[in-house]
PDB file of C-alpha atoms in Angstrom:
ATOM      1  CA  MET A  16      36.409 -31.836 -10.929  1.00  0.00           C
ATOM      2  CA  LYS A  17      33.368 -30.402  -9.240  1.00  0.00           C
ATOM      3  CA  LYS A  18      31.520 -27.610 -10.812  1.00  0.00           C
ATOM      4  CA  VAL A  19      32.654 -24.075  -9.938  1.00  0.00           C
ATOM      5  CA  ARG A  20      30.256 -22.400  -7.362  1.00  0.00           C
ATOM      6  CA  VAL A  21      29.047 -19.069  -8.435  1.00  0.00           C
ATOM      7  CA  THR A  22      27.114 -17.052  -5.701  1.00  0.00           C
ATOM      8  CA  ILE A  23      25.186 -14.074  -7.212  1.00  0.00           C
ATOM      9  CA  ILE A  24      23.845 -11.345  -4.858  1.00  0.00           C
ATOM     10  CA  GLY A  25      21.313  -8.590  -5.515  1.00  0.00           C
ATOM     11  CA  GLY A  26      17.733  -7.823  -6.073  1.00  0.00           C
ATOM     12  CA  GLY A  27      15.178  -6.299  -8.515  1.00  0.00           C
ATOM     13  CA  THR A  28      15.301  -7.354 -12.307  1.00  0.00           C
ATOM     14  CA  GLY A  29      19.217  -7.289 -12.400  1.00  0.00           C
ATOM     15  CA  LEU A  30      19.575 -10.479 -10.453  1.00  0.00           C
ATOM     16  CA  SER A  31      17.104 -12.462 -12.443  1.00  0.00           C
ATOM     17  CA  VAL A  32      18.584 -11.278 -15.710  1.00  0.00           C
ATOM     18  CA  LEU A  33      21.929 -12.491 -14.482  1.00  0.00           C
ATOM     19  CA  ALA A  34      20.571 -15.782 -13.249  1.00  0.00           C
ATOM     20  CA  ARG A  35      19.013 -16.311 -16.661  1.00  0.00           C
ATOM     21  CA  GLY A  36      22.216 -15.933 -18.461  1.00  0.00           C
ATOM     22  CA  LEU A  37      24.364 -18.048 -16.173  1.00  0.00           C
ATOM     23  CA  ARG A  38      22.065 -21.118 -16.026  1.00  0.00           C
ATOM     24  CA  GLN A  39      23.157 -22.138 -19.512  1.00  0.00           C
ATOM     25  CA  TYR A  40      26.632 -22.938 -18.145  1.00  0.00           C
ATOM     26  CA  PRO A  41      27.987 -25.786 -16.073  1.00  0.00           C
ATOM     27  CA  VAL A  42      28.285 -23.810 -12.835  1.00  0.00           C
ATOM     28  CA  GLU A  43      26.606 -24.334  -9.538  1.00  0.00           C
ATOM     29  CA  ILE A  44      24.493 -21.323  -8.861  1.00  0.00           C
ATOM     30  CA  SER A  45      23.291 -19.803  -5.537  1.00  0.00           C
ATOM     31  CA  ALA A  46      21.404 -16.528  -5.552  1.00  0.00           C
ATOM     32  CA  ILE A  47      21.169 -14.450  -2.423  1.00  0.00           C
ATOM     33  CA  VAL A  48      18.198 -12.068  -2.880  1.00  0.00           C
ATOM     34  CA  SER A  49      17.161  -8.804  -1.069  1.00  0.00           C
ATOM     35  CA  VAL A  50      13.798  -9.134   0.796  1.00  0.00           C
ATOM     36  CA  ALA A  51      13.510  -5.441   1.869  1.00  0.00           C
ATOM     37  CA  ASP A  52      11.168  -4.289  -0.905  1.00  0.00           C
ATOM     38  CA  ASP A  53       7.955  -2.758   0.206  1.00  0.00           C
ATOM     39  CA  GLY A  54       6.226  -1.684  -2.930  1.00  0.00           C
ATOM     40  CA  GLY A  55       3.257  -3.226  -4.887  1.00  0.00           C
ATOM     41  CA  SER A  56       1.756  -6.654  -4.242  1.00  0.00           C
ATOM     42  CA  THR A  57       5.146  -7.428  -2.430  1.00  0.00           C
ATOM     43  CA  GLY A  58       4.586  -4.727   0.053  1.00  0.00           C
ATOM     44  CA  ILE A  59       1.093  -5.551   0.739  1.00  0.00           C
ATOM     45  CA  ILE A  60       1.709  -9.214   1.224  1.00  0.00           C
ATOM     46  CA  ARG A  61       4.648  -8.638   3.616  1.00  0.00           C
ATOM     47  CA  ASP A  62       2.546  -6.245   5.639  1.00  0.00           C
ATOM     48  CA  GLN A  63      -0.460  -8.578   5.871  1.00  0.00           C
ATOM     49  CA  ILE A  64       1.351 -11.737   6.653  1.00  0.00           C
ATOM     50  CA  ASP A  65       4.648 -10.162   8.246  1.00  0.00           C
ATOM     51  CA  MET A  66       7.005 -12.053   5.889  1.00  0.00           C
ATOM     52  CA  PRO A  67      10.071 -11.092   3.828  1.00  0.00           C
ATOM     53  CA  ALA A  68       9.444  -9.541   0.491  1.00  0.00           C
ATOM     54  CA  PRO A  69       8.721 -12.266  -2.085  1.00  0.00           C
ATOM     55  CA  GLY A  70       8.773 -10.340  -5.265  1.00  0.00           C
ATOM     56  CA  ASP A  71      12.491 -10.522  -6.147  1.00  0.00           C
ATOM     57  CA  ILE A  72      12.721 -14.036  -4.706  1.00  0.00           C
ATOM     58  CA  ARG A  73       9.908 -14.906  -7.248  1.00  0.00           C
ATOM     59  CA  ASN A  74      11.740 -13.517 -10.188  1.00  0.00           C
ATOM     60  CA  VAL A  75      14.968 -15.259  -9.602  1.00  0.00           C
ATOM     61  CA  MET A  76      13.197 -18.662  -9.109  1.00  0.00           C
ATOM     62  CA  SER A  77      11.238 -18.048 -12.455  1.00  0.00           C
ATOM     63  CA  ALA A  78      14.706 -17.353 -14.000  1.00  0.00           C
ATOM     64  CA  LEU A  79      16.336 -20.479 -12.769  1.00  0.00           C
ATOM     65  CA  SER A  80      13.400 -22.941 -13.291  1.00  0.00           C
ATOM     66  CA  ASP A  81      13.424 -25.555 -15.953  1.00  0.00           C
ATOM     67  CA  MET A  82       9.861 -24.533 -16.633  1.00  0.00           C
ATOM     68  CA  GLU A  83      10.750 -20.934 -17.052  1.00  0.00           C
ATOM     69  CA  SER A  84       8.737 -20.334 -20.248  1.00  0.00           C
ATOM     70  CA  LYS A  85       5.662 -21.337 -18.718  1.00  0.00           C
ATOM     71  CA  LEU A  86       6.294 -20.424 -15.236  1.00  0.00           C
ATOM     72  CA  GLU A  87       7.379 -16.816 -16.035  1.00  0.00           C
ATOM     73  CA  SER A  88       3.820 -15.725 -17.388  1.00  0.00           C
ATOM     74  CA  LEU A  89       2.205 -17.775 -14.611  1.00  0.00           C
ATOM     75  CA  PHE A  90       4.198 -16.252 -11.818  1.00  0.00           C
ATOM     76  CA  LYS A  91       3.630 -12.792 -12.937  1.00  0.00           C
ATOM     77  CA  TYR A  92      -0.091 -13.283 -13.596  1.00  0.00           C
ATOM     78  CA  ARG A  93      -1.994 -10.806 -11.527  1.00  0.00           C
ATOM     79  CA  PHE A  94      -5.470 -11.383 -10.305  1.00  0.00           C
ATOM     80  CA  LYS A  95      -8.184  -8.674 -10.919  1.00  0.00           C
ATOM     81  CA  LYS A  96     -10.882  -9.642  -8.576  1.00  0.00           C
ATOM     82  CA  ASN A  97     -11.682  -8.711  -4.845  1.00  0.00           C
ATOM     83  CA  GLU A  98      -9.086  -9.217  -2.072  1.00  0.00           C
ATOM     84  CA  ILE A  99      -6.386 -10.699  -4.384  1.00  0.00           C
ATOM     85  CA  SER A 100      -6.610  -7.961  -7.030  1.00  0.00           C
ATOM     86  CA  GLY A 101      -3.359  -6.961  -8.169  1.00  0.00           C
ATOM     87  CA  HIS A 102      -1.471  -9.787  -6.534  1.00  0.00           C
ATOM     88  CA  ALA A 103       1.193 -11.936  -8.544  1.00  0.00           C
ATOM     89  CA  LEU A 104       0.455 -15.634  -8.466  1.00  0.00           C
ATOM     90  CA  GLY A 105       4.165 -16.269  -7.631  1.00  0.00           C
ATOM     91  CA  ASN A 106       3.950 -13.967  -4.464  1.00  0.00           C
ATOM     92  CA  LEU A 107       0.663 -15.895  -3.346  1.00  0.00           C
ATOM     93  CA  MET A 108       2.480 -19.198  -3.896  1.00  0.00           C
ATOM     94  CA  LEU A 109       5.305 -18.149  -1.635  1.00  0.00           C
ATOM     95  CA  ALA A 110       3.105 -16.642   0.863  1.00  0.00           C
ATOM     96  CA  ALA A 111       1.194 -19.941   1.117  1.00  0.00           C
ATOM     97  CA  MET A 112       4.271 -22.065   1.510  1.00  0.00           C
ATOM     98  CA  TYR A 113       5.467 -19.611   4.191  1.00  0.00           C
ATOM     99  CA  ASP A 114       2.204 -19.868   6.015  1.00  0.00           C
ATOM    100  CA  MET A 115       2.589 -23.753   5.794  1.00  0.00           C
ATOM    101  CA  THR A 116       6.110 -23.848   7.010  1.00  0.00           C
ATOM    102  CA  GLY A 117       6.621 -20.902   9.208  1.00  0.00           C
ATOM    103  CA  ASP A 118      10.061 -20.415   7.854  1.00  0.00           C
ATOM    104  CA  PHE A 119      10.660 -18.129   4.927  1.00  0.00           C
ATOM    105  CA  ALA A 120      14.012 -19.698   3.893  1.00  0.00           C
ATOM    106  CA  LEU A 121      12.376 -23.112   4.032  1.00  0.00           C
ATOM    107  CA  ALA A 122       9.370 -22.024   2.022  1.00  0.00           C
ATOM    108  CA  VAL A 123      11.700 -20.736  -0.753  1.00  0.00           C
ATOM    109  CA  GLU A 124      13.534 -24.139  -0.554  1.00  0.00           C
ATOM    110  CA  GLU A 125      10.494 -26.240  -0.694  1.00  0.00           C
ATOM    111  CA  LEU A 126       8.741 -24.251  -3.714  1.00  0.00           C
ATOM    112  CA  SER A 127      12.206 -24.388  -5.439  1.00  0.00           C
ATOM    113  CA  ASP A 128      12.039 -28.123  -5.331  1.00  0.00           C
ATOM    114  CA  ILE A 129       8.401 -28.237  -6.682  1.00  0.00           C
ATOM    115  CA  LEU A 130       9.382 -25.993  -9.565  1.00  0.00           C
ATOM    116  CA  ASN A 131      12.544 -27.663 -10.372  1.00  0.00           C
ATOM    117  CA  VAL A 132      14.691 -24.633  -9.880  1.00  0.00           C
ATOM    118  CA  ARG A 133      18.343 -25.172 -11.251  1.00  0.00           C
ATOM    119  CA  GLY A 134      20.379 -23.666  -8.438  1.00  0.00           C
ATOM    120  CA  THR A 135      19.733 -22.519  -4.926  1.00  0.00           C
ATOM    121  CA  VAL A 136      17.659 -19.219  -4.241  1.00  0.00           C
ATOM    122  CA  ILE A 137      18.376 -17.930  -0.731  1.00  0.00           C
ATOM    123  CA  PRO A 138      16.761 -14.976   1.113  1.00  0.00           C
ATOM    124  CA  SER A 139      19.360 -12.699   2.570  1.00  0.00           C
ATOM    125  CA  THR A 140      17.539 -12.785   5.947  1.00  0.00           C
ATOM    126  CA  ASN A 141      14.510 -14.816   7.195  1.00  0.00           C
ATOM    127  CA  ILE A 142      12.575 -11.916   8.858  1.00  0.00           C
ATOM    128  CA  SER A 143      10.919  -8.835   7.284  1.00  0.00           C
ATOM    129  CA  PRO A 144      13.168  -5.945   7.832  1.00  0.00           C
ATOM    130  CA  LYS A 145      12.594  -2.429   6.697  1.00  0.00           C
ATOM    131  CA  LEU A 146      15.157  -0.596   4.778  1.00  0.00           C
ATOM    132  CA  ALA A 147      16.077   2.995   6.129  1.00  0.00           C
ATOM    133  CA  ALA A 148      18.608   5.556   4.767  1.00  0.00           C
ATOM    134  CA  ARG A 149      20.430   8.290   6.375  1.00  0.00           C
ATOM    135  CA  MET A 150      20.529  11.204   3.811  1.00  0.00           C
ATOM    136  CA  HIS A 151      23.288  13.781   3.248  1.00  0.00           C
ATOM    137  CA  ASP A 152      21.471  16.284   5.594  1.00  0.00           C
ATOM    138  CA  ASP A 153      21.123  13.518   8.313  1.00  0.00           C
ATOM    139  CA  SER A 154      17.395  13.103   7.834  1.00  0.00           C
ATOM    140  CA  ILE A 155      16.211   9.425   8.089  1.00  0.00           C
ATOM    141  CA  ILE A 156      13.901   7.899   5.390  1.00  0.00           C
ATOM    142  CA  ILE A 157      12.340   4.704   5.942  1.00  0.00           C
ATOM    143  CA  GLY A 158      11.011   2.404   3.357  1.00  0.00           C
ATOM    144  CA  GLU A 159      12.854   0.936   0.299  1.00  0.00           C
ATOM    145  CA  SER A 160      10.109   2.424  -1.856  1.00  0.00           C
ATOM    146  CA  TYR A 161      10.279   5.947  -0.508  1.00  0.00           C
ATOM    147  CA  ILE A 162      14.151   6.356  -0.291  1.00  0.00           C
ATOM    148  CA  PRO A 163      14.704   7.279  -4.068  1.00  0.00           C
ATOM    149  CA  LYS A 164      11.666   9.640  -4.049  1.00  0.00           C
ATOM    150  CA  VAL A 165      13.417  12.056  -1.808  1.00  0.00           C
ATOM    151  CA  GLN A 166      16.107  12.640  -4.302  1.00  0.00           C
ATOM    152  CA  GLN A 167      18.764  13.674  -1.891  1.00  0.00           C
ATOM    153  CA  GLN A 168      22.193  12.229  -1.771  1.00  0.00           C
ATOM    154  CA  ILE A 169      22.439   9.086   0.340  1.00  0.00           C
ATOM    155  CA  SER A 170      25.144   8.840   2.922  1.00  0.00           C
ATOM    156  CA  GLU A 171      24.199   5.150   4.188  1.00  0.00           C
ATOM    157  CA  VAL A 172      21.506   2.701   4.389  1.00  0.00           C
ATOM    158  CA  PHE A 173      20.740   0.202   7.256  1.00  0.00           C
ATOM    159  CA  LEU A 174      18.157  -2.333   8.283  1.00  0.00           C
ATOM    160  CA  LEU A 175      15.485  -2.012  10.876  1.00  0.00           C
ATOM    161  CA  PRO A 176      15.710  -3.885  13.331  1.00  0.00           C
ATOM    162  CA  LYS A 177      19.422  -3.305  13.239  1.00  0.00           C
ATOM    163  CA  ASP A 178      20.086  -6.695  14.754  1.00  0.00           C
ATOM    164  CA  THR A 179      18.769  -8.389  11.561  1.00  0.00           C
ATOM    165  CA  THR A 180      20.844 -11.511  10.937  1.00  0.00           C
ATOM    166  CA  ALA A 181      21.745 -13.338   7.624  1.00  0.00           C
ATOM    167  CA  THR A 182      20.329 -16.636   6.851  1.00  0.00           C
ATOM    168  CA  PRO A 183      22.803 -19.507   7.417  1.00  0.00           C
ATOM    169  CA  GLU A 184      22.380 -20.490   3.993  1.00  0.00           C
ATOM    170  CA  ALA A 185      23.424 -17.174   2.732  1.00  0.00           C
ATOM    171  CA  ILE A 186      26.628 -17.194   4.857  1.00  0.00           C
ATOM    172  CA  GLU A 187      27.467 -20.698   3.519  1.00  0.00           C
ATOM    173  CA  ALA A 188      26.938 -19.695   0.002  1.00  0.00           C
ATOM    174  CA  ILE A 189      29.436 -17.030   0.329  1.00  0.00           C
ATOM    175  CA  GLU A 190      31.859 -18.935   2.264  1.00  0.00           C
ATOM    176  CA  GLU A 191      31.821 -21.954  -0.191  1.00  0.00           C
ATOM    177  CA  ALA A 192      31.762 -19.790  -3.479  1.00  0.00           C
ATOM    178  CA  ASP A 193      34.564 -19.587  -6.073  1.00  0.00           C
ATOM    179  CA  ILE A 194      33.057 -16.585  -7.624  1.00  0.00           C
ATOM    180  CA  ILE A 195      30.821 -13.899  -5.921  1.00  0.00           C
ATOM    181  CA  VAL A 196      29.002 -11.482  -8.052  1.00  0.00           C
ATOM    182  CA  LEU A 197      27.182  -8.356  -7.055  1.00  0.00           C
ATOM    183  CA  GLY A 198      24.702  -6.526  -9.237  1.00  0.00           C
ATOM    184  CA  PRO A 199      23.607  -5.190 -11.674  1.00  0.00           C
ATOM    185  CA  GLY A 200      20.802  -3.392  -9.728  1.00  0.00           C
ATOM    186  CA  SER A 201      19.921  -0.386  -7.805  1.00  0.00           C
ATOM    187  CA  LEU A 202      22.904   0.355  -5.575  1.00  0.00           C
ATOM    188  CA  TYR A 203      21.364   1.433  -2.305  1.00  0.00           C
ATOM    189  CA  THR A 204      17.822  -0.423  -2.497  1.00  0.00           C
ATOM    190  CA  SER A 205      18.826  -3.787  -4.326  1.00  0.00           C
ATOM    191  CA  ILE A 206      22.558  -4.427  -3.819  1.00  0.00           C
ATOM    192  CA  ILE A 207      23.597  -2.905  -0.479  1.00  0.00           C
ATOM    193  CA  PRO A 208      20.642  -4.346   1.528  1.00  0.00           C
ATOM    194  CA  ASN A 209      22.000  -7.758   1.092  1.00  0.00           C
ATOM    195  CA  LEU A 210      25.350  -6.811   2.789  1.00  0.00           C
ATOM    196  CA  LEU A 211      23.449  -5.421   5.896  1.00  0.00           C
ATOM    197  CA  PRO A 212      22.336  -8.567   7.909  1.00  0.00           C
ATOM    198  CA  SER A 213      24.688  -9.456  10.641  1.00  0.00           C
ATOM    199  CA  GLY A 214      27.210 -11.920   9.373  1.00  0.00           C
ATOM    200  CA  MET A 215      27.214 -11.036   5.765  1.00  0.00           C
ATOM    201  CA  ARG A 216      30.001  -8.326   5.823  1.00  0.00           C
ATOM    202  CA  ASP A 217      32.505 -10.774   7.720  1.00  0.00           C
ATOM    203  CA  ALA A 218      31.748 -13.615   5.253  1.00  0.00           C
ATOM    204  CA  LEU A 219      32.523 -11.369   2.390  1.00  0.00           C
ATOM    205  CA  ILE A 220      35.711 -10.036   3.757  1.00  0.00           C
ATOM    206  CA  HIS A 221      37.010 -13.592   4.767  1.00  0.00           C
ATOM    207  CA  SER A 222      35.655 -15.403   1.624  1.00  0.00           C
ATOM    208  CA  ARG A 223      38.493 -16.647  -0.746  1.00  0.00           C
ATOM    209  CA  GLY A 224      36.259 -16.380  -3.733  1.00  0.00           C
ATOM    210  CA  THR A 225      36.883 -14.193  -6.629  1.00  0.00           C
ATOM    211  CA  LYS A 226      34.644 -11.114  -6.175  1.00  0.00           C
ATOM    212  CA  VAL A 227      33.014  -9.221  -9.218  1.00  0.00           C
ATOM    213  CA  TYR A 228      30.849  -6.177  -9.289  1.00  0.00           C
ATOM    214  CA  ILE A 229      28.591  -5.582 -12.325  1.00  0.00           C
ATOM    215  CA  SER A 230      28.225  -1.927 -12.752  1.00  0.00           C
ATOM    216  CA  ASN A 231      25.133  -0.413 -13.823  1.00  0.00           C
ATOM    217  CA  ILE A 232      24.949   1.301 -17.245  1.00  0.00           C
ATOM    218  CA  MET A 233      23.259   4.438 -16.177  1.00  0.00           C
ATOM    219  CA  THR A 234      23.146   6.596 -12.921  1.00  0.00           C
ATOM    220  CA  GLN A 235      19.727   6.401 -11.167  1.00  0.00           C
ATOM    221  CA  VAL A 236      17.447   9.006  -9.938  1.00  0.00           C
ATOM    222  CA  GLY A 237      17.208   9.279  -6.092  1.00  0.00           C
ATOM    223  CA  GLU A 238      20.277   6.989  -5.805  1.00  0.00           C
ATOM    224  CA  THR A 239      23.345   7.683  -7.925  1.00  0.00           C
ATOM    225  CA  ILE A 240      23.167  10.695  -9.898  1.00  0.00           C
ATOM    226  CA  GLY A 241      26.758  11.824 -10.685  1.00  0.00           C
ATOM    227  CA  TYR A 242      28.177   8.677  -9.687  1.00  0.00           C
ATOM    228  CA  THR A 243      31.191   7.120 -11.480  1.00  0.00           C
ATOM    229  CA  ALA A 244      31.887   3.348 -11.203  1.00  0.00           C
ATOM    230  CA  THR A 245      34.364   4.033  -8.542  1.00  0.00           C
ATOM    231  CA  ASP A 246      31.688   5.731  -6.641  1.00  0.00           C
ATOM    232  CA  HIS A 247      29.461   2.751  -6.799  1.00  0.00           C
ATOM    233  CA  LEU A 248      32.296   0.524  -5.417  1.00  0.00           C
ATOM    234  CA  LYS A 249      33.136   2.932  -2.684  1.00  0.00           C
ATOM    235  CA  ALA A 250      29.658   3.000  -1.403  1.00  0.00           C
ATOM    236  CA  ILE A 251      29.499  -0.870  -1.224  1.00  0.00           C
ATOM    237  CA  ASN A 252      33.005  -0.840   0.304  1.00  0.00           C
ATOM    238  CA  LYS A 253      31.841   1.662   2.893  1.00  0.00           C
ATOM    239  CA  HIS A 254      28.939  -0.637   4.008  1.00  0.00           C
ATOM    240  CA  ILE A 255      31.285  -3.741   4.040  1.00  0.00           C
ATOM    241  CA  GLY A 256      34.107  -1.988   5.898  1.00  0.00           C
ATOM    242  CA  GLN A 257      36.864  -2.436   3.173  1.00  0.00           C
ATOM    243  CA  ASN A 258      37.473  -3.128  -0.501  1.00  0.00           C
ATOM    244  CA  VAL A 259      36.861  -6.716  -1.414  1.00  0.00           C
ATOM    245  CA  PHE A 260      36.471  -6.703  -5.301  1.00  0.00           C
ATOM    246  CA  ASP A 261      38.740  -8.068  -7.932  1.00  0.00           C
ATOM    247  CA  TYR A 262      36.965  -7.285 -10.993  1.00  0.00           C
ATOM    248  CA  ILE A 263      34.305  -4.755 -12.305  1.00  0.00           C
ATOM    249  CA  VAL A 264      32.327  -5.558 -15.480  1.00  0.00           C
ATOM    250  CA  GLN A 265      31.958  -2.128 -16.962  1.00  0.00           C
ATOM    251  CA  ASN A 266      30.439  -0.708 -20.110  1.00  0.00           C
ATOM    252  CA  GLU A 267      33.244   1.140 -22.043  1.00  0.00           C
ATOM    253  CA  ARG A 268      31.344   1.897 -25.250  1.00  0.00           C
ATOM    254  CA  ASN A 269      30.225   5.504 -25.879  1.00  0.00           C
ATOM    255  CA  ILE A 270      26.385   5.316 -26.030  1.00  0.00           C
ATOM    256  CA  THR A 271      25.478   8.787 -25.091  1.00  0.00           C
ATOM    257  CA  SER A 272      24.288   9.962 -28.482  1.00  0.00           C
ATOM    258  CA  ASP A 273      22.007   6.850 -28.730  1.00  0.00           C
ATOM    259  CA  ILE A 274      20.129   6.943 -25.548  1.00  0.00           C
ATOM    260  CA  SER A 275      16.725   8.425 -24.974  1.00  0.00           C
ATOM    261  CA  ASP A 276      15.965  12.058 -24.071  1.00  0.00           C
ATOM    262  CA  TYR A 277      14.302  10.472 -20.993  1.00  0.00           C
ATOM    263  CA  TYR A 278      17.605   9.973 -19.382  1.00  0.00           C
ATOM    264  CA  ARG A 279      18.861  13.460 -19.857  1.00  0.00           C
ATOM    265  CA  GLU A 280      15.688  15.124 -18.684  1.00  0.00           C
ATOM    266  CA  ASN A 281      16.149  13.278 -15.469  1.00  0.00           C
ATOM    267  CA  GLY A 282      19.804  13.983 -15.064  1.00  0.00           C
ATOM    268  CA  MET A 283      20.911  10.194 -15.565  1.00  0.00           C
ATOM    269  CA  THR A 284      24.048   9.872 -17.372  1.00  0.00           C
ATOM    270  CA  VAL A 285      26.194   6.955 -18.585  1.00  0.00           C
ATOM    271  CA  VAL A 286      28.324   5.441 -15.683  1.00  0.00           C
ATOM    272  CA  THR A 287      32.078   6.230 -16.451  1.00  0.00           C
ATOM    273  CA  SER A 288      34.817   3.972 -15.473  1.00  0.00           C
ATOM    274  CA  ASP A 289      37.668   6.391 -14.026  1.00  0.00           C
ATOM    275  CA  LYS A 290      40.137   3.808 -14.719  1.00  0.00           C
ATOM    276  CA  ASP A 291      42.996   5.491 -12.785  1.00  0.00           C
ATOM    277  CA  GLN A 292      40.980   5.122  -9.416  1.00  0.00           C
ATOM    278  CA  LEU A 293      40.045   1.638 -10.279  1.00  0.00           C
ATOM    279  CA  ASP A 294      43.670   0.740 -10.957  1.00  0.00           C
ATOM    280  CA  GLU A 295      44.608   2.433  -7.479  1.00  0.00           C
ATOM    281  CA  MET A 296      42.075   0.028  -5.866  1.00  0.00           C
ATOM    282  CA  GLY A 297      43.547  -2.958  -7.528  1.00  0.00           C
ATOM    283  CA  ILE A 298      40.261  -3.692  -9.624  1.00  0.00           C
ATOM    284  CA  SER A 299      40.460  -4.931 -13.061  1.00  0.00           C
ATOM    285  CA  ILE A 300      37.889  -3.832 -15.745  1.00  0.00           C
ATOM    286  CA  LEU A 301      36.187  -6.475 -17.657  1.00  0.00           C
ATOM    287  CA  THR A 302      34.126  -5.255 -20.740  1.00  0.00           C
ATOM    288  CA  ARG A 303      32.918  -6.216 -24.161  1.00  0.00           C
ATOM    289  CA  ASP A 304      31.769  -3.977 -27.194  1.00  0.00           C
ATOM    290  CA  ASN A 305      28.212  -5.736 -27.004  1.00  0.00           C
ATOM    291  CA  LEU A 306      28.022  -5.644 -23.127  1.00  0.00           C
ATOM    292  CA  VAL A 307      25.016  -3.275 -23.467  1.00  0.00           C
ATOM    293  CA  SER A 308      22.380  -2.636 -26.063  1.00  0.00           C
ATOM    294  CA  VAL A 309      20.222   0.375 -27.069  1.00  0.00           C
ATOM    295  CA  ASP A 310      16.861  -0.305 -28.419  1.00  0.00           C
ATOM    296  CA  LYS A 311      15.095   1.648 -30.973  1.00  0.00           C
ATOM    297  CA  ASP A 312      13.479   3.862 -28.287  1.00  0.00           C
ATOM    298  CA  GLY A 313      16.815   4.732 -26.796  1.00  0.00           C
ATOM    299  CA  ALA A 314      16.485   2.363 -23.664  1.00  0.00           C
ATOM    300  CA  VAL A 315      19.640   0.855 -22.563  1.00  0.00           C
ATOM    301  CA  ARG A 316      20.134  -2.731 -20.951  1.00  0.00           C
ATOM    302  CA  HIS A 317      22.648  -5.211 -20.208  1.00  0.00           C
ATOM    303  CA  ASN A 318      23.147  -8.082 -22.617  1.00  0.00           C
ATOM    304  CA  ASN A 319      22.556 -11.039 -20.059  1.00  0.00           C
ATOM    305  CA  ASP A 320      24.257 -13.530 -22.363  1.00  0.00           C
ATOM    306  CA  VAL A 321      27.361 -11.382 -22.647  1.00  0.00           C
ATOM    307  CA  ILE A 322      27.578 -10.883 -18.846  1.00  0.00           C
ATOM    308  CA  ALA A 323      27.169 -14.551 -18.263  1.00  0.00           C
ATOM    309  CA  GLU A 324      29.898 -15.302 -20.793  1.00  0.00           C
ATOM    310  CA  ILE A 325      32.274 -12.896 -18.974  1.00  0.00           C
ATOM    311  CA  ILE A 326      31.453 -14.447 -15.491  1.00  0.00           C
ATOM    312  CA  TYR A 327      32.014 -18.020 -17.049  1.00  0.00           C
ATOM    313  CA  ASP A 328      35.425 -16.919 -18.513  1.00  0.00           C
ATOM    314  CA  ILE A 329      36.372 -15.894 -14.791  1.00  0.00           C
ATOM    315  CA  THR A 330      35.379 -19.441 -13.803  1.00  0.00           C
ATOM    316  CA  LEU A 331      37.540 -20.944 -16.428  1.00  0.00           C
ATOM    317  CA  THR A 332      40.386 -18.870 -15.024  1.00  0.00           C
ATOM    318  CA  GLU A 333      39.562 -20.118 -11.634  1.00  0.00           C
ATOM    319  CA  ILE A 334      39.444 -23.810 -12.637  1.00  0.00           C
ATOM    320  CA  SER A 335      42.728 -23.272 -14.273  1.00  0.00           C
ATOM    321  CA  THR A 336      44.168 -21.708 -10.975  1.00  0.00           C
ATOM    322  CA  LEU A 337      42.659 -24.548  -8.858  1.00  0.00           C
ATOM    323  CA  GLN A 338      44.089 -27.162 -11.067  1.00  0.00           C
ATOM    324  CA  TYR A 339      47.451 -25.539 -11.035  1.00  0.00           C
ATOM    325  CA  ARG A 340      47.503 -25.471  -7.207  1.00  0.00           C
ATOM    326  CA  LEU A 341      46.394 -29.092  -6.962  1.00  0.00           C
ATOM    327  CA  ASN A 342      49.122 -30.310  -9.346  1.00  0.00           C
ATOM    328  CA  LYS A 343      51.703 -28.169  -7.460  1.00  0.00           C
ATOM    329  CA  ASP A 344      50.557 -29.541  -4.040  1.00  0.00           C
ATOM    330  CA  GLN A 345      50.854 -33.250  -5.441  1.00  0.00           C
ATOM    331  CA  SER A 346      54.298 -32.744  -6.977  1.00  0.00           C
TER     332      SER A 346
END
């Protein structure tokens, strides 16, 4: 039987962490990555060359490469001289390939082949859009890196230009996926931006794949302060147009007493699961006692191996279901 196709969607560090965990399993991985980042080396390159943001793409390519141990340090290496000061080498390589091909999606594909990337890395759109947010007071903030700094409640986010279209590869990856995974990552600036290009929402709504949301562990300053797990899902569903999720991967362990004072001082709290509302939405909770870890400094993070194990457990269920349907059709 063919490998189960898992399409993961996101940006920031969360998507590369998930990709790194999943690559050890016999699944076919497609990663749809946000390209609306406008900070640091990524922001400078996209402004100077007018190309989609390369930073998150670079991180996922590194995570899925067979040469990851060597490639990660090389990709992250930042020059300290003259015009290229501060630029990550991986960003420059993507910029060079884009300059050669004139097509960002093709540039990613070509560089992935060179680096022996295990899976398919796909930009959510093939242009260089700006992310904008309408805040609770109806003010508009433009720029992915600026939105959280306002520290106001976000009503919705959108792309400029508004007619930004999804890459055909992204649509195909969703349509053909057996499992579709969103998160973990910044809700409004890493996860939802992938859903905004034209074609993405319809593809998600009509996809027959099992859909999973990986909840963040903590609320985030400038984006989700006070949010429960249901609030995260409702924000995503608002931008899609309806609820599409089957599962949520959610921390259920009480870690409040173990976390750093930094979180409390900044109003960040553990994301709670509000099970009754999730039940009403028809969403099942998946969890493990070791889903998250708290280090000696009180910093919290997901255990990427455990997340990958949970996702693979879903794929095994999917395989069993597909085999049952096949046997039933043949009988």
